[in-house]
Amino acid sequence: MEALKQHPLIVAAMFLFTDKFGKDVQDLWMKYLNNPKSGTKGTLPPRQLFGNQSSRVVNEFRQDPETQKQKDRIMKLLADRVRSNPVLTPPPGGSTALLDFRTVLKDSELLDLPMSFGDPANKIPGLIAGGFGKAASDAGDDVRNADGKFIATNLGLNTLQIRATFTFDVLDCVDFCPGAPGSGAALAVTIPMSKLEATPDVPTYDVPFEVIYGLSDIQTF
């Protein structure tokens, strides 16, 4: 069986490739590539949590352009909603109390965010999470949510300062059947792994994970 022959070679190649991303990422991929299955189905391991706020995995998700884009979008929405609500808008020099995002934002503006992490050859979020979708793996939907608290300060001259703390929650799964294979050079890695996962009884099966990360920001609008 060709896939069975290729399996140890791909495991060895991914062990070397993922070394530059650190042990947490390397271990996640080794778990995926050595997760046994009967036929084409295996047992989903418990969802692995990356929640250490000083870890490399968390820091890279925090700094990723997709996170920054959503942060900036939400900051502007907070300012717009406060400014449009006379009850919430503080007098010049004044500030609101510490408020939940949901005081002014809808669930649809905070949940199931369209965050597709890129550059899997160089960035941890792109390598382990990538794109998003419904029923994207046997572990279920890929999910990207945000929440937090904020204070709005009226600086006068129709200017608001927003100080906010965010919590992002990413649920995903290392999976390549039917996972997104990417393009270009990535296909040399993703297509063989997809074949391994699709081949009955060859160890390679879904490994779900979750990344919870916080950040803060101050912007003026």
Coordinates of C-alpha atoms in Angstrom, one line a residue:
M1 CA 0.0 0.0 0.0
E2 CA 1.6 3.2 -1.2
A3 CA 0.2 5.4 1.6
L4 CA 1.6 3.0 4.2
K5 CA 5.0 3.2 2.7
Q6 CA 4.9 7.0 2.5
H7 CA 3.7 7.4 6.1
P8 CA 7.1 7.2 7.9
L9 CA 8.7 9.5 5.3
I10 CA 6.0 12.1 5.7
V11 CA 6.2 11.9 9.5
A12 CA 10.0 12.4 9.4
A13 CA 9.6 15.3 7.0
M14 CA 7.0 17.1 9.1
F15 CA 9.0 16.5 12.3
L16 CA 11.9 18.3 10.7
F17 CA 9.7 21.1 9.2
T18 CA 7.8 21.8 12.3
D19 CA 10.9 22.0 14.5
K20 CA 11.2 25.7 13.7
F21 CA 7.8 26.4 15.1
G22 CA 8.5 25.0 18.6
K23 CA 7.7 21.9 20.5
D24 CA 4.0 22.7 21.0
V25 CA 3.3 22.8 17.3
Q26 CA 5.6 19.9 16.5
D27 CA 3.8 17.7 19.1
L28 CA 0.4 18.7 17.6
W29 CA 1.4 17.6 14.2
M30 CA 3.0 14.4 15.4
K31 CA -0.2 13.6 17.3
Y32 CA -2.1 14.1 14.0
L33 CA 0.2 11.9 11.9
N34 CA 0.3 9.1 14.5
N35 CA -3.4 9.2 15.5
P36 CA -4.6 5.6 14.7
K37 CA -7.9 4.9 12.9
S38 CA -10.0 1.9 12.0
G39 CA -11.0 2.2 8.4
T40 CA -11.2 6.0 7.7
K41 CA -12.3 7.0 11.2
G42 CA -10.3 7.3 14.4
T43 CA -11.0 8.6 17.9
L44 CA -10.9 12.3 18.4
P45 CA -8.5 13.1 21.2
P46 CA -9.5 15.8 23.8
R47 CA -9.3 19.3 22.3
Q48 CA -5.9 20.6 23.1
L49 CA -5.9 24.0 24.7
F50 CA -3.3 26.7 24.0
G51 CA -4.0 29.3 26.7
N52 CA -0.7 30.2 28.2
Q53 CA -0.6 33.9 27.3
S54 CA 3.2 34.0 27.1
S55 CA 3.5 31.0 24.8
R56 CA 4.7 31.3 21.3
V57 CA 1.5 29.8 19.9
V58 CA -0.6 32.4 21.7
N59 CA 1.7 35.3 20.8
E60 CA 1.6 34.5 17.1
F61 CA -2.2 34.3 17.1
R62 CA -2.3 37.6 19.0
Q63 CA 0.0 39.3 16.5
D64 CA -1.5 37.8 13.3
P65 CA -2.9 40.3 10.7
E66 CA -6.3 38.6 10.9
T67 CA -6.5 39.3 14.6
Q68 CA -5.3 42.9 14.2
K69 CA -7.9 43.4 11.4
Q70 CA -10.8 42.2 13.6
K71 CA -9.5 44.2 16.5
D72 CA -9.5 47.4 14.5
R73 CA -12.9 46.7 13.1
I74 CA -14.4 46.1 16.5
M75 CA -12.7 49.2 18.0
K76 CA -14.2 51.4 15.3
L77 CA -17.6 49.8 15.8
L78 CA -17.4 50.5 19.5
A79 CA -16.7 54.2 18.9
D80 CA -19.4 54.5 16.3
R81 CA -22.0 52.9 18.5
V82 CA -21.1 55.1 21.6
R83 CA -21.1 58.2 19.5
S84 CA -24.6 57.4 18.0
N85 CA -26.1 56.8 21.5
P86 CA -26.7 60.0 23.5
V87 CA -27.3 58.0 26.6
L88 CA -23.9 56.3 26.4
T89 CA -21.9 59.3 25.1
P90 CA -20.1 60.9 28.1
P91 CA -19.7 64.7 28.5
P92 CA -16.5 66.3 27.3
G93 CA -13.7 65.1 29.6
G94 CA -15.8 62.3 31.0
S95 CA -15.7 58.5 30.5
T96 CA -18.2 55.6 30.5
A97 CA -18.1 52.9 33.0
L98 CA -16.3 49.7 32.1
L99 CA -18.7 48.1 29.6
D100 CA -19.1 44.8 27.9
F101 CA -18.7 44.7 24.2
R102 CA -22.3 43.4 24.0
T103 CA -23.6 46.6 25.5
V104 CA -23.3 48.1 22.0
L105 CA -22.4 45.2 19.7
K106 CA -24.5 42.3 18.3
D107 CA -23.5 38.6 18.6
S108 CA -23.2 38.6 14.8
E109 CA -20.4 41.2 15.1
L110 CA -18.4 39.1 17.6
L111 CA -19.1 35.5 16.8
D112 CA -18.0 33.3 13.8
L113 CA -15.6 35.9 12.6
P114 CA -14.2 35.4 9.0
M115 CA -10.6 34.9 10.0
S116 CA -8.4 33.0 7.6
F117 CA -4.9 32.7 8.8
G118 CA -2.2 32.6 6.0
D119 CA 1.5 31.9 5.3
P120 CA 1.6 28.4 6.7
A121 CA 5.3 28.0 5.8
N122 CA 6.2 30.8 8.2
K123 CA 3.4 31.4 10.7
I124 CA 1.9 29.2 13.3
P125 CA -1.7 30.3 12.9
G126 CA -1.6 29.6 9.1
L127 CA 0.1 26.2 9.8
I128 CA -2.3 24.8 12.4
A129 CA -5.5 26.8 11.7
G130 CA -5.6 28.2 8.2
G131 CA -9.1 28.9 6.8
F132 CA -12.5 28.4 8.4
G133 CA -15.7 26.6 7.6
K134 CA -18.8 24.8 8.8
A135 CA -18.4 21.0 9.5
A136 CA -14.8 21.5 8.4
S137 CA -13.6 18.3 10.1
D138 CA -14.9 15.4 12.2
A139 CA -14.4 17.8 15.2
G140 CA -17.1 20.1 13.8
D141 CA -17.1 23.8 12.8
D142 CA -14.0 26.0 12.7
V143 CA -14.9 28.9 15.0
R144 CA -13.3 32.3 15.6
N145 CA -15.0 34.4 18.4
A146 CA -14.2 37.7 20.2
D147 CA -15.4 39.3 23.3
G148 CA -14.2 42.0 25.8
K149 CA -14.7 45.1 27.7
F150 CA -14.2 48.8 27.0
I151 CA -14.2 52.4 28.3
A152 CA -15.0 55.3 26.1
T153 CA -13.7 58.8 26.9
N154 CA -15.0 62.0 25.3
L155 CA -11.9 64.1 24.4
G156 CA -14.0 66.9 23.1
L157 CA -14.2 68.2 19.5
N158 CA -16.3 65.2 18.6
T159 CA -13.3 62.9 19.5
L160 CA -13.7 59.6 21.4
Q161 CA -10.9 57.5 22.9
I162 CA -11.7 53.8 23.2
R163 CA -9.7 51.7 25.6
A164 CA -10.5 48.0 25.2
T165 CA -9.4 44.5 26.3
F166 CA -10.2 41.6 24.0
T167 CA -10.4 37.9 24.4
F168 CA -10.2 35.9 21.1
D169 CA -11.2 32.2 21.0
V170 CA -10.2 30.1 18.0
L171 CA -11.4 26.5 17.7
D172 CA -10.0 24.4 14.9
C173 CA -8.6 21.0 14.0
V174 CA -5.4 19.7 12.3
D175 CA -7.2 17.9 9.4
F176 CA -6.6 17.5 5.7
C177 CA -9.5 15.4 4.6
P178 CA -11.5 17.4 3.6
G179 CA -9.3 20.2 4.9
A180 CA -8.1 23.1 2.7
P181 CA -4.9 22.0 0.9
G182 CA -3.7 25.6 0.2
S183 CA -1.7 26.3 -2.9
G184 CA 1.7 26.5 -4.4
A185 CA 4.5 24.9 -2.5
A186 CA 2.1 23.9 0.3
L187 CA 0.5 21.3 -1.9
A188 CA 3.7 19.2 -1.8
V189 CA 2.9 18.6 1.9
T190 CA -0.8 18.9 2.2
I191 CA -1.8 16.5 -0.7
P192 CA 0.2 13.6 0.7
M193 CA -1.2 14.1 4.2
S194 CA -4.7 14.3 2.7
K195 CA -4.0 10.9 1.1
L196 CA -2.8 9.4 4.3
E197 CA -5.9 10.6 6.1
A198 CA -8.2 9.2 3.4
T199 CA -6.4 5.8 3.4
P200 CA -8.1 3.2 5.7
D201 CA -6.1 2.1 8.7
V202 CA -3.1 4.3 8.1
P203 CA -2.4 6.4 11.2
T204 CA -3.3 10.0 10.5
Y205 CA -6.5 11.5 11.9
D206 CA -8.0 14.7 13.2
V207 CA -6.6 16.5 16.2
P208 CA -8.8 19.3 17.5
F209 CA -7.4 22.3 19.4
E210 CA -8.4 25.7 20.9
V211 CA -6.4 28.9 21.2
I212 CA -7.6 31.5 23.7
Y213 CA -5.7 34.8 23.7
G214 CA -6.1 38.3 25.0
L215 CA -4.9 41.7 23.9
S216 CA -5.6 45.3 24.7
D217 CA -5.7 48.5 22.6
I218 CA -6.3 52.3 22.8
Q219 CA -7.5 54.2 19.7
T220 CA -8.9 57.6 19.1
F221 CA -11.8 58.3 16.7

